[in-house]
Amino acid sequence: MPPSAAGASAAVPGGANKLIAAFAPTGKLRASINLGNPILAGKDASGAPRGVSVDLARELASRLGLELELLVVDTAGKSVDAVAAGNADIGFFAIDPKRGAQIAFTPPYVLIEGFYLVKDDSPIRRNAEVDAPGTRVVVGAGSAYDLYLTRELKHAEILRSPSSPKVVDTFIETRAEVAAGVKQQLEVDSRRIGGLRLLDQRFMVIRQAMGVPKNRGAEASAYLAQFVEDMKASGFVAAALERRGIDGAEVAPAGNPMQDPLK
């Protein structure tokens, strides 16, 4: 679906100069793109970034009449830091209360399942068995899984890999008991390494959203929220996922549901 076919209900309103200045104080729309989540972004054969987050950034820049500049990073934490510090104007993040201190989130546009992975011979069979003394859980440093499990796990120890794509390698190298992350990435690594299995139930659902620094003002955050709703309703997000051959993710329903919509 070409950008122009995505709908026009989030067109730039009156007072456009003020809105554009809020989004792009440097004159360009700087979008932070995290390559650490393969559902959202990766590289094409030429090494250029591609994925649903890149498509959304390009569409937003087009609607605002701005040149797009991509700031490519390899972890969610770096992406959050870039937007929070004002070094990027928008980003693509899992909604989390800690991140929300400085970033205004849109409603989610994609829902992603988080799973645990263990070795075939592990005695751990259920999610409830993970949070136990002596269990070490590997997560990507600064990822949504890191933030969530840091709050939720009371007995297990958390080990942090440099990035989400390195979780399973770190899990193997440290001989830890559990790896946690994006279901799709864990499945790919499980096939690559062998002798591994996913537990049969997700432990969380990531609500993936766009975000803008809170200090850019209410008008910018409201415009971005409506943009995301338009992108879902028009089929733009679904088409971007299909075009990239992504499974393991669902387009989020309209609005900003707090319950688990995948149940």
Short mmCIF file of C-alpha atoms in Angstrom, two decimals:
data_model
loop_
_atom_site.label_atom_id
_atom_site.label_comp_id
_atom_site.label_asym_id
_atom_site.label_seq_id
_atom_site.Cartn_x
_atom_site.Cartn_y
_atom_site.Cartn_z
CA MET A 1 0.00 0.00 0.00
CA PRO A 2 1.58 3.30 -0.99
CA PRO A 3 1.70 6.02 1.67
CA SER A 4 -0.87 8.16 -0.13
CA ALA A 5 -3.42 5.35 0.15
CA ALA A 6 -3.18 5.15 3.92
CA GLY A 7 -5.91 7.67 4.69
CA ALA A 8 -5.92 11.37 5.41
CA SER A 9 -7.75 11.84 8.73
CA ALA A 10 -4.49 12.70 10.49
CA ALA A 11 -3.71 15.43 7.98
CA VAL A 12 -1.79 18.39 9.39
CA PRO A 13 -4.35 20.72 11.01
CA GLY A 14 -4.49 24.48 11.18
CA GLY A 15 -1.52 25.92 13.05
CA ALA A 16 0.66 23.54 11.06
CA ASN A 17 3.83 25.55 11.58
CA LYS A 18 3.60 25.14 15.35
CA LEU A 19 2.95 21.41 15.05
CA ILE A 20 5.80 20.86 12.61
CA ALA A 21 8.16 22.84 14.83
CA ALA A 22 7.17 20.64 17.77
CA PHE A 23 7.90 17.46 15.84
CA ALA A 24 11.01 18.64 14.03
CA PRO A 25 12.90 21.48 15.72
CA THR A 26 15.93 20.76 13.50
CA GLY A 27 13.87 20.96 10.32
CA LYS A 28 13.97 17.17 9.77
CA LEU A 29 11.90 14.42 11.34
CA ARG A 30 14.46 12.28 13.16
CA ALA A 31 13.12 8.78 13.82
CA SER A 32 14.89 6.33 16.12
CA ILE A 33 14.77 2.82 14.62
CA ASN A 34 15.62 -0.14 16.84
CA LEU A 35 17.01 -3.12 14.94
CA GLY A 36 16.94 -5.26 18.07
CA ASN A 37 13.37 -6.43 17.46
CA PRO A 38 13.10 -8.32 14.14
CA ILE A 39 9.33 -7.96 14.03
CA LEU A 40 9.65 -4.19 13.77
CA ALA A 41 12.83 -3.51 11.84
CA GLY A 42 15.80 -5.12 10.15
CA LYS A 43 18.09 -4.53 7.19
CA ASP A 44 17.54 -5.28 3.52
CA ALA A 45 20.15 -6.80 1.19
CA SER A 46 21.84 -3.42 0.80
CA GLY A 47 22.06 -2.87 4.55
CA ALA A 48 19.35 -0.19 4.62
CA PRO A 49 16.80 -0.33 7.47
CA ARG A 50 13.40 -1.78 6.61
CA GLY A 51 10.28 -2.86 8.47
CA VAL A 52 6.97 -1.63 9.80
CA SER A 53 8.57 1.03 12.01
CA VAL A 54 10.49 2.43 9.04
CA ASP A 55 7.31 2.45 6.93
CA LEU A 56 5.42 4.32 9.65
CA ALA A 57 8.22 6.86 10.04
CA ARG A 58 8.23 7.54 6.31
CA GLU A 59 4.47 7.95 6.20
CA LEU A 60 4.48 10.38 9.13
CA ALA A 61 7.25 12.45 7.56
CA SER A 62 5.30 12.53 4.30
CA ARG A 63 2.16 13.78 6.03
CA LEU A 64 4.09 16.47 7.86
CA GLY A 65 5.93 17.48 4.69
CA LEU A 66 9.29 16.83 6.32
CA GLU A 67 12.50 15.14 5.27
CA LEU A 68 13.06 11.94 7.22
CA GLU A 69 16.31 11.14 8.99
CA LEU A 70 16.71 7.66 10.51
CA LEU A 71 18.75 7.15 13.66
CA VAL A 72 19.44 3.42 13.66
CA VAL A 73 20.28 1.73 16.97
CA ASP A 74 20.60 -1.88 18.07
CA THR A 75 18.70 -1.90 21.37
CA ALA A 76 15.42 -0.59 22.74
CA GLY A 77 17.26 1.16 25.56
CA LYS A 78 19.33 3.23 23.13
CA SER A 79 16.18 4.16 21.22
CA VAL A 80 14.44 5.29 24.39
CA ASP A 81 17.48 7.32 25.43
CA ALA A 82 17.68 9.02 22.02
CA VAL A 83 14.07 10.21 22.15
CA ALA A 84 14.12 11.11 25.85
CA ALA A 85 17.26 13.20 25.32
CA GLY A 86 15.80 14.96 22.27
CA ASN A 87 18.33 13.44 19.87
CA ALA A 88 15.43 11.86 17.98
CA ASP A 89 11.93 13.25 17.53
CA ILE A 90 9.93 10.01 17.43
CA GLY A 91 10.59 6.40 18.28
CA PHE A 92 9.00 2.97 18.38
CA PHE A 93 8.76 1.36 21.80
CA ALA A 94 6.98 -1.14 23.97
CA ILE A 95 4.72 0.78 26.34
CA ASP A 96 6.16 0.74 29.84
CA PRO A 97 5.52 3.02 32.82
CA LYS A 98 9.22 3.69 33.41
CA ARG A 99 9.67 4.90 29.83
CA GLY A 100 6.49 6.94 30.12
CA ALA A 101 8.12 9.38 32.51
CA GLN A 102 9.65 11.27 29.58
CA ILE A 103 7.90 9.89 26.50
CA ALA A 104 4.26 10.31 25.44
CA PHE A 105 3.06 7.03 23.96
CA THR A 106 0.43 6.51 21.30
CA PRO A 107 -2.02 3.63 21.51
CA PRO A 108 -0.29 0.40 20.45
CA TYR A 109 -0.09 -0.47 16.77
CA VAL A 110 1.30 -4.01 17.12
CA LEU A 111 1.00 -6.68 19.81
CA ILE A 112 3.96 -9.02 20.31
CA GLU A 113 4.14 -12.09 22.52
CA GLY A 114 6.95 -12.62 25.02
CA PHE A 115 7.98 -16.22 25.76
CA TYR A 116 10.44 -18.16 27.86
CA LEU A 117 12.93 -20.58 26.28
CA VAL A 118 14.75 -23.42 28.06
CA LYS A 119 16.93 -26.40 27.16
CA ASP A 120 15.16 -29.59 26.12
CA ASP A 121 16.24 -31.37 29.29
CA SER A 122 15.21 -28.54 31.63
CA PRO A 123 12.82 -29.52 34.44
CA ILE A 124 10.98 -26.22 33.89
CA ARG A 125 7.68 -26.87 32.10
CA ARG A 126 5.45 -23.95 33.07
CA ASN A 127 5.86 -20.19 33.41
CA ALA A 128 5.07 -20.34 37.11
CA GLU A 129 8.17 -22.47 37.66
CA VAL A 130 10.55 -19.79 36.31
CA ASP A 131 10.51 -17.48 39.32
CA ALA A 132 12.47 -19.68 41.71
CA PRO A 133 15.72 -19.38 43.66
CA GLY A 134 18.67 -20.58 41.60
CA THR A 135 17.01 -19.79 38.26
CA ARG A 136 18.81 -17.29 36.04
CA VAL A 137 16.76 -15.57 33.32
CA VAL A 138 18.57 -13.88 30.41
CA VAL A 139 16.95 -10.77 28.87
CA GLY A 140 18.10 -8.02 26.53
CA ALA A 141 19.40 -5.09 28.57
CA GLY A 142 16.86 -2.26 28.66
CA SER A 143 14.24 -4.20 26.70
CA ALA A 144 10.57 -4.28 27.63
CA TYR A 145 11.14 -7.79 28.93
CA ASP A 146 13.94 -6.53 31.16
CA LEU A 147 11.75 -3.77 32.60
CA TYR A 148 8.77 -6.08 33.12
CA LEU A 149 10.65 -9.02 34.62
CA THR A 150 12.71 -6.74 36.87
CA ARG A 151 9.40 -5.72 38.45
CA GLU A 152 7.73 -9.12 38.41
CA LEU A 153 10.36 -11.73 39.28
CA LYS A 154 10.88 -11.99 43.03
CA HIS A 155 13.19 -15.01 43.35
CA ALA A 156 14.92 -15.66 40.00
CA GLU A 157 18.07 -13.77 39.04
CA ILE A 158 18.10 -11.63 35.88
CA LEU A 159 21.12 -11.72 33.57
CA ARG A 160 21.32 -9.09 30.84
CA SER A 161 22.67 -9.64 27.35
CA PRO A 162 23.99 -6.66 25.32
CA SER A 163 20.90 -6.70 23.07
CA SER A 164 17.75 -8.73 22.46
CA PRO A 165 19.12 -10.61 19.41
CA LYS A 166 22.01 -11.83 21.60
CA VAL A 167 19.79 -13.22 24.37
CA VAL A 168 19.97 -16.87 23.31
CA ASP A 169 23.71 -16.78 22.67
CA THR A 170 24.20 -15.27 26.14
CA PHE A 171 21.87 -17.92 27.56
CA ILE A 172 24.08 -20.65 26.07
CA GLU A 173 27.37 -19.01 27.02
CA THR A 174 26.37 -18.44 30.66
CA ARG A 175 24.60 -21.80 30.99
CA ALA A 176 21.60 -20.00 32.39
CA GLU A 177 18.28 -21.74 33.01
CA VAL A 178 15.90 -19.52 31.01
CA ALA A 179 15.96 -17.02 28.12
CA ALA A 180 13.17 -14.48 27.70
CA GLY A 181 12.23 -12.43 24.66
CA VAL A 182 10.27 -12.02 21.44
CA LYS A 183 8.69 -15.34 20.49
CA GLN A 184 9.76 -15.07 16.85
CA GLN A 185 13.41 -14.37 17.71
CA LEU A 186 13.51 -17.24 20.21
CA GLU A 187 12.05 -19.62 17.63
CA VAL A 188 14.67 -18.64 15.06
CA ASP A 189 17.50 -19.11 17.56
CA SER A 190 16.05 -22.40 18.76
CA ARG A 191 16.18 -23.79 15.22
CA ARG A 192 19.69 -22.39 14.73
CA ILE A 193 21.14 -23.91 17.88
CA GLY A 194 18.97 -26.96 18.52
CA GLY A 195 18.19 -28.71 21.79
CA LEU A 196 15.97 -25.87 22.98
CA ARG A 197 12.23 -25.46 23.50
CA LEU A 198 9.76 -22.68 24.25
CA LEU A 199 7.42 -23.00 27.19
CA ASP A 200 3.89 -23.44 25.94
CA GLN A 201 2.42 -20.14 27.15
CA ARG A 202 3.46 -16.50 26.77
CA PHE A 203 4.38 -14.62 29.93
CA MET A 204 3.45 -11.18 28.60
CA VAL A 205 2.09 -9.26 25.63
CA ILE A 206 4.11 -6.29 24.44
CA ARG A 207 2.06 -3.30 23.33
CA GLN A 208 4.28 -1.69 20.71
CA ALA A 209 3.64 2.03 20.20
CA MET A 210 5.12 5.19 18.78
CA GLY A 211 6.38 7.88 21.11
CA VAL A 212 7.37 11.54 21.16
CA PRO A 213 9.15 13.47 23.95
CA LYS A 214 6.58 14.84 26.39
CA ASN A 215 8.15 18.27 26.23
CA ARG A 216 7.07 18.61 22.59
CA GLY A 217 3.55 19.38 23.83
CA ALA A 218 0.05 17.94 23.89
CA GLU A 219 -0.73 18.82 20.27
CA ALA A 220 2.18 16.74 18.95
CA SER A 221 1.32 13.73 21.11
CA ALA A 222 -2.37 13.93 20.17
CA TYR A 223 -1.52 14.15 16.46
CA LEU A 224 0.80 11.13 16.71
CA ALA A 225 -1.85 9.12 18.57
CA GLN A 226 -4.41 9.85 15.86
CA PHE A 227 -1.84 8.99 13.19
CA VAL A 228 -1.37 5.53 14.70
CA GLU A 229 -5.13 4.97 14.88
CA ASP A 230 -5.40 5.91 11.20
CA MET A 231 -2.57 3.56 10.26
CA LYS A 232 -4.32 0.66 11.95
CA ALA A 233 -7.80 1.44 10.63
CA SER A 234 -6.63 1.94 7.04
CA GLY A 235 -4.81 -1.41 6.91
CA PHE A 236 -1.40 0.27 6.58
CA VAL A 237 0.11 -1.59 9.55
CA ALA A 238 -1.31 -4.96 8.48
CA ALA A 239 -0.01 -4.45 4.94
CA ALA A 240 3.45 -3.50 6.23
CA LEU A 241 3.65 -6.67 8.34
CA GLU A 242 2.49 -8.82 5.44
CA ARG A 243 4.86 -7.14 2.99
CA ARG A 244 7.81 -7.92 5.28
CA GLY A 245 6.69 -11.53 5.82
CA ILE A 246 6.20 -11.00 9.55
CA ASP A 247 4.24 -13.46 11.62
CA GLY A 248 4.27 -13.64 15.41
CA ALA A 249 2.65 -10.21 15.71
CA GLU A 250 -0.88 -8.87 15.46
CA VAL A 251 -2.22 -5.43 14.61
CA ALA A 252 -3.49 -3.90 17.84
CA PRO A 253 -7.22 -3.18 18.04
CA ALA A 254 -8.53 0.37 17.94
CA GLY A 255 -7.94 2.49 21.00
CA ASN A 256 -5.58 1.75 23.87
CA PRO A 257 -6.76 -1.46 25.57
CA MET A 258 -5.24 -2.19 28.98
CA GLN A 259 -6.38 -5.82 29.06
CA ASP A 260 -4.56 -8.62 27.23
CA PRO A 261 -6.31 -8.51 23.80
CA LEU A 262 -4.74 -11.79 22.66
CA LYS A 263 -6.62 -13.87 25.24
#
